[in-house]
mmCIF file of C-alpha atoms in Angstrom:
data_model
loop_
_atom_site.group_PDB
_atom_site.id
_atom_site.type_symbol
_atom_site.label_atom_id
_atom_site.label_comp_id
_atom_site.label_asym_id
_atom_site.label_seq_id
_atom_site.Cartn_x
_atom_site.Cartn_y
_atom_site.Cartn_z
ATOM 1 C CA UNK A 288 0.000 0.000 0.000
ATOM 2 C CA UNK A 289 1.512 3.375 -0.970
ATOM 3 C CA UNK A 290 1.224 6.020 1.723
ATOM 4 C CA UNK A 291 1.459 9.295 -0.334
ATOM 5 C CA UNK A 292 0.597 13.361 1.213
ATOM 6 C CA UNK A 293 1.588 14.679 4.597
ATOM 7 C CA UNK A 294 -0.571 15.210 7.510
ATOM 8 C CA UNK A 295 -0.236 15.338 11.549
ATOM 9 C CA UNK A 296 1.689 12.424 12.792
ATOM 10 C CA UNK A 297 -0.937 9.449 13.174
ATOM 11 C CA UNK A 298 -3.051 10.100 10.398
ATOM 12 C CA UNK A 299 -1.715 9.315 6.765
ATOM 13 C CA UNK A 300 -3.020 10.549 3.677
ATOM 14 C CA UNK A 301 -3.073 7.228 1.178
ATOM 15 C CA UNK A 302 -4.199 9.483 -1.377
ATOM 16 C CA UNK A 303 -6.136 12.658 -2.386
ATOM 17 C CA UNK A 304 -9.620 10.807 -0.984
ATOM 18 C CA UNK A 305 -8.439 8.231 1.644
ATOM 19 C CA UNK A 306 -7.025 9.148 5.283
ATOM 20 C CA UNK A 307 -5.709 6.708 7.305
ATOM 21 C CA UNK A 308 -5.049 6.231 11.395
ATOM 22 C CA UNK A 309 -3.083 3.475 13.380
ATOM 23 C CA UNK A 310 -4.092 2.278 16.579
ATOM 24 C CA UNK A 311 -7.350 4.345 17.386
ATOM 25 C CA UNK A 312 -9.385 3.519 20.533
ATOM 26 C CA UNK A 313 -13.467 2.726 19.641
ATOM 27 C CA UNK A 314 -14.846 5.088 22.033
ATOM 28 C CA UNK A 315 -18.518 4.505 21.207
ATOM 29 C CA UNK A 316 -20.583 2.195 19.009
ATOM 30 C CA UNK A 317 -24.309 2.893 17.781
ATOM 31 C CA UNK A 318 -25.029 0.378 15.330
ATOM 32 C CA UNK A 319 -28.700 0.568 13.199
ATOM 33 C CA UNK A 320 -28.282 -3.048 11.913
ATOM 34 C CA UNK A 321 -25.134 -5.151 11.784
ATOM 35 C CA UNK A 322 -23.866 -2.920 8.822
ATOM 36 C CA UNK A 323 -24.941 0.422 9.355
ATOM 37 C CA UNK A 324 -24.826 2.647 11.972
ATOM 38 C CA UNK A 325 -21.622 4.658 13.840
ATOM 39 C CA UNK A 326 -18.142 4.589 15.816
ATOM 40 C CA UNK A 327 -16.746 7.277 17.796
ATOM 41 C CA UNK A 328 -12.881 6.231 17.524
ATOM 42 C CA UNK A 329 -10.290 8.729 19.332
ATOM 43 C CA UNK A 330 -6.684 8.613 18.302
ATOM 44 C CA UNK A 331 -3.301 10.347 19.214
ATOM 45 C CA UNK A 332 -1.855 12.937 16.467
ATOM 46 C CA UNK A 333 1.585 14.321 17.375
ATOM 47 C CA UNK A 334 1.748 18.321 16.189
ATOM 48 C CA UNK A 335 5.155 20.028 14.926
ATOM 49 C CA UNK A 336 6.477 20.469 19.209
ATOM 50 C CA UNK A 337 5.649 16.830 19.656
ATOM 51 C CA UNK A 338 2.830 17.373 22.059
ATOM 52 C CA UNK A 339 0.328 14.657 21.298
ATOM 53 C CA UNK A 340 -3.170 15.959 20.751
ATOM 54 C CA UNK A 341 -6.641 13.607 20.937
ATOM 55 C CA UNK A 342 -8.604 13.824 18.231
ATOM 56 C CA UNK A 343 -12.292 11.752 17.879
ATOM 57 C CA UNK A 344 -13.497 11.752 14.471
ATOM 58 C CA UNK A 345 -16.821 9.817 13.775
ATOM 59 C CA UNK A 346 -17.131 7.160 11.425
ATOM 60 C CA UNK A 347 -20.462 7.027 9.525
ATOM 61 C CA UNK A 348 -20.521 3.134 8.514
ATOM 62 C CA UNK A 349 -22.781 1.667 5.374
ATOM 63 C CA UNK A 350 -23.126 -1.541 3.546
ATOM 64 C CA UNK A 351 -20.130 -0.910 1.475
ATOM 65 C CA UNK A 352 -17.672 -0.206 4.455
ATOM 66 C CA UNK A 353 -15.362 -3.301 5.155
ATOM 67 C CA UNK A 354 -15.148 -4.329 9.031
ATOM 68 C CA UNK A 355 -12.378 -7.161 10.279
ATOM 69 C CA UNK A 356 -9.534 -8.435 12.101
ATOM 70 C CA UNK A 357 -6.313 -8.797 11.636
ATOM 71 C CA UNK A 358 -6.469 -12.297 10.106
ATOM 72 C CA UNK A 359 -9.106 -10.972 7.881
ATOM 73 C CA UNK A 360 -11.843 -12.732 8.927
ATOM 74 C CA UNK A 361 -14.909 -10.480 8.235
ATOM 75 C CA UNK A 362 -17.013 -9.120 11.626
ATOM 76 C CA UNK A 363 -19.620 -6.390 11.317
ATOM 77 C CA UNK A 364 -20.986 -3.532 13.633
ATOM 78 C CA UNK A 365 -22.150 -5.687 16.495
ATOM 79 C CA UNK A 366 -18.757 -7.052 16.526
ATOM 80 C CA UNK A 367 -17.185 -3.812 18.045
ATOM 81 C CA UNK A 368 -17.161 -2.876 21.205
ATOM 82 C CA UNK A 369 -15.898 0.533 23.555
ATOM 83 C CA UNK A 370 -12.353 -0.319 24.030
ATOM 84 C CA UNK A 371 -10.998 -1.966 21.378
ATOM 85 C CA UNK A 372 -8.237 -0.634 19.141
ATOM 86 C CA UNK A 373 -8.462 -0.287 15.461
ATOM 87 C CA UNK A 374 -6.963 0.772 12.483
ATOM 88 C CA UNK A 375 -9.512 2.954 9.850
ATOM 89 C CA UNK A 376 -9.360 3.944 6.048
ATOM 90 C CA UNK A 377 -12.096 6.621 5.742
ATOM 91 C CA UNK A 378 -13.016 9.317 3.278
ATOM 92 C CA UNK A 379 -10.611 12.919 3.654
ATOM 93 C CA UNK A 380 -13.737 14.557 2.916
ATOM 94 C CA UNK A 381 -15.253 15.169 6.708
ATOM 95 C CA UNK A 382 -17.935 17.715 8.768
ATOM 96 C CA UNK A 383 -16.942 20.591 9.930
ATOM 97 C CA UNK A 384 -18.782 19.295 12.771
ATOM 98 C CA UNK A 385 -17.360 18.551 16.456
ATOM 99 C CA UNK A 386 -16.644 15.886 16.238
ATOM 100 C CA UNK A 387 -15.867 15.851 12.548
ATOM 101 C CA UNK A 388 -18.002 12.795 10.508
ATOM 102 C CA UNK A 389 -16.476 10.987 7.678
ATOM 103 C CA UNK A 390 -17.312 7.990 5.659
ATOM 104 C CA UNK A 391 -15.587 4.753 6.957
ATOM 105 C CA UNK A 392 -14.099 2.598 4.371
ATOM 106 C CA UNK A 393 -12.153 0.006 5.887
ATOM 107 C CA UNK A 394 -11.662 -0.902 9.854
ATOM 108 C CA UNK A 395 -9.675 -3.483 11.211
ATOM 109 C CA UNK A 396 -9.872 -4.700 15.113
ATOM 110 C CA UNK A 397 -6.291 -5.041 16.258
ATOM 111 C CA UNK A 398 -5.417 -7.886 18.869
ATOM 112 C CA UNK A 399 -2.563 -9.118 20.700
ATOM 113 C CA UNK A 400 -1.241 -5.956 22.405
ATOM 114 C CA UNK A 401 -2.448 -4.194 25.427
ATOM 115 C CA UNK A 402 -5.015 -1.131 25.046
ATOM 116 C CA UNK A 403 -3.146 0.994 27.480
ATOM 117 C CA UNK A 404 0.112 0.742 29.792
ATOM 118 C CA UNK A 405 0.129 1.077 33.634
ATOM 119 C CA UNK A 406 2.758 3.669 35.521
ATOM 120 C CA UNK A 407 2.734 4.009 39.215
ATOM 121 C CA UNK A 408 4.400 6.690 40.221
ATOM 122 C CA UNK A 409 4.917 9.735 42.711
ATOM 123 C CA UNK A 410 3.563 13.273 41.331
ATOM 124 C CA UNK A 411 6.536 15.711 41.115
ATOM 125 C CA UNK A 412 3.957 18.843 39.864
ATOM 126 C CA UNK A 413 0.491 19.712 38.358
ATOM 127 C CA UNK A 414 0.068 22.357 35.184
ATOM 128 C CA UNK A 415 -3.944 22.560 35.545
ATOM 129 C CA UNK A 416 -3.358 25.512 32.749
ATOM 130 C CA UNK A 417 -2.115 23.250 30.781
ATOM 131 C CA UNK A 418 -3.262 19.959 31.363
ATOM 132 C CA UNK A 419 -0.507 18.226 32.427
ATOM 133 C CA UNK A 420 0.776 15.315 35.251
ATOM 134 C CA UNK A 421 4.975 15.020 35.772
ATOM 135 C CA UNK A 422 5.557 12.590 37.732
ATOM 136 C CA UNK A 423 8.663 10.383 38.946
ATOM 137 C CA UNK A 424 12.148 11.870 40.109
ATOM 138 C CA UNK A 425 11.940 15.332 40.793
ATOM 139 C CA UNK A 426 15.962 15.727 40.449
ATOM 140 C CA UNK A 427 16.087 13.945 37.582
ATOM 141 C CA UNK A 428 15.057 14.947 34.475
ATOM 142 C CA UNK A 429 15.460 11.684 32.705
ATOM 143 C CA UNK A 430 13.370 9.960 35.178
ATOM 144 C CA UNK A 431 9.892 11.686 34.447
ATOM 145 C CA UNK A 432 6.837 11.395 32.520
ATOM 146 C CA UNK A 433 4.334 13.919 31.649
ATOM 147 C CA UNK A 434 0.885 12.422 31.230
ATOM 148 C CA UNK A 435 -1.845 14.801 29.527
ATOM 149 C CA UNK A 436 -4.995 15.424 30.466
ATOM 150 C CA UNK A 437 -7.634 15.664 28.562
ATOM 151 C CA UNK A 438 -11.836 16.482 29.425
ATOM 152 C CA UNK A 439 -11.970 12.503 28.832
ATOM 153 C CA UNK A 440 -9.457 11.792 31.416
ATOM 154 C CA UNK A 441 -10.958 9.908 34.462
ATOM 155 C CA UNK A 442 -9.338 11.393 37.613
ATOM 156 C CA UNK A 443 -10.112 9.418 41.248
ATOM 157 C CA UNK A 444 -9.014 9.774 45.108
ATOM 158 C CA UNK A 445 -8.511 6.791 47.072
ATOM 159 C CA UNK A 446 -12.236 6.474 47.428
ATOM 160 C CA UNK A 447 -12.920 6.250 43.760
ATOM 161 C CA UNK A 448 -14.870 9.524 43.778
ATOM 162 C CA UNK A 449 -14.597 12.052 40.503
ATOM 163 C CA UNK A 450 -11.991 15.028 41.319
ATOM 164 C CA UNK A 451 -10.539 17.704 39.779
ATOM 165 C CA UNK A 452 -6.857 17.747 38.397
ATOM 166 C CA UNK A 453 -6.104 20.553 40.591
ATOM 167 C CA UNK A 454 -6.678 18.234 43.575
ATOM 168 C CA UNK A 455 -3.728 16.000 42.819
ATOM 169 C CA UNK A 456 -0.574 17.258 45.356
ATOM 170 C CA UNK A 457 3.108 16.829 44.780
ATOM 171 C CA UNK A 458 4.476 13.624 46.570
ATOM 172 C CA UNK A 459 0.842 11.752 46.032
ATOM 173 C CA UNK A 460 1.659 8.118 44.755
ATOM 174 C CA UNK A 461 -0.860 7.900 41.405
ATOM 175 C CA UNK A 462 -1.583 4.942 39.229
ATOM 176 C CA UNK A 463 -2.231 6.178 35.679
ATOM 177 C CA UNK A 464 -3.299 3.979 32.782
ATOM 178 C CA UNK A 465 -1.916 5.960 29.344
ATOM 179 C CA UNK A 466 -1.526 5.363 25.864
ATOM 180 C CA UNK A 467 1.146 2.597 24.726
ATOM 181 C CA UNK A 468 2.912 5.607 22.843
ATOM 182 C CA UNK A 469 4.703 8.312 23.827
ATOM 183 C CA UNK A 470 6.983 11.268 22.549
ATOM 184 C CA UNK A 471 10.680 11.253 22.161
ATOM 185 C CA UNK A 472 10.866 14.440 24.163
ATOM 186 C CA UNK A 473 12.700 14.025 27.380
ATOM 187 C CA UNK A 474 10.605 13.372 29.722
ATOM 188 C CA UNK A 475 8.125 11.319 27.123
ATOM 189 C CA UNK A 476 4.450 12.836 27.136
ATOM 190 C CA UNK A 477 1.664 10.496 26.906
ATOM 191 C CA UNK A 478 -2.043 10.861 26.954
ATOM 192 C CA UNK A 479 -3.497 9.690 30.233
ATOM 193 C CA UNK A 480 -6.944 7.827 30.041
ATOM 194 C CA UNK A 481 -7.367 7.015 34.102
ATOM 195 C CA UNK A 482 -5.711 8.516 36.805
ATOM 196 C CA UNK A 483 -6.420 6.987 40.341
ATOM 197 C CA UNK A 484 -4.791 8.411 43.952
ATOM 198 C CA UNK A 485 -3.134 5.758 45.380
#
């Protein structure tokens, strides 16, 4: 397959009519029948500083749009589930609409590797401005990790209860669950999904 045009990190241009993403998370699934009907997928793109951005983009899906797995055995909209990652061929041409709609073409349910990593770690500081979690050494650069936080981040206390980033403290012990990729940048950024006090 020739992967032609330029575009953000994580979502290829195959041609003039067909984008492509890697590794996309199936955030919601409204299915009509078994072959038409919606996913909400949500997907890191990395911009020109190497922060890594979340975008959603909906996927309309129709009769003609191709749904399977990585062996290629064919599955159809009932198939999918909240969770699971994929990788998508849909139509450039999208909604100026938030989130933005576009035509699926192709979707293929990816197995065999976890849908997010695990980091326990102590909380060196909190940018609530700008979303983000360091965490690790404090006196050593190479030995953080900035997790971002999005309004789809799920931030707990101890008790499980809903709280604000802004409540996290430095020195709090936090279990995050984050995207299996991450930046080059030193320390590595990584979307968080879950953040739970420890």
């Amino acid at each position: 397959m020739n992967r032609i045009g330029s575009a953000p990190q994580g979502m290829l241009f195959l041609n003039d009519t067909i984008v492509h993403v890697e590794n996309a998370f199936i955030e919601e699934v409204a299915a009509n029948t078994e072959r038409t009907g919606y996913v909400l997928i949500s997907f890191g793109v990395s911009d020109e500083n190497n922060m890594i951005n979340m975008n959603e983009i909906r996927l309309n899906v129709g009769d003609s749009t191709i749904i399977m797995d990585e062996n290629g055995m064919s599955l159809n909209l009932f198939d999918l589930k909240k969770g699971m990652r994929i990788d998508a061929d849909f139509s450039s041409a999208m909604t100026r609409s938030i989130p933005p709609q576009s035509n699926a073409y192709r979707i293929v349910v990816l197995q065999g590797e976890p849908f997010f990593n695990i980091t326990t770690d102590r909380v060196v500081s909190v940018d609530v401005n700008n979303g983000f979690l360091l965490t690790g050494n404090p006196y050593d650069i190479n030995d953080q990790f900035i997790f971002t936080i999005s309004n789809e981040t799920v931030i707990l206390d101890q008790n499980n209860n809903i709280i604000p980033l802004e409540a996290i403290q430095p020195g709090q012990l936090v279990r995050v669950e984050h995207a299996i990729f991450q930046t080059l940048s030193i320390p590595p950024q990584s979307p968080a999904y879950r953040v739970q006090v420890l």
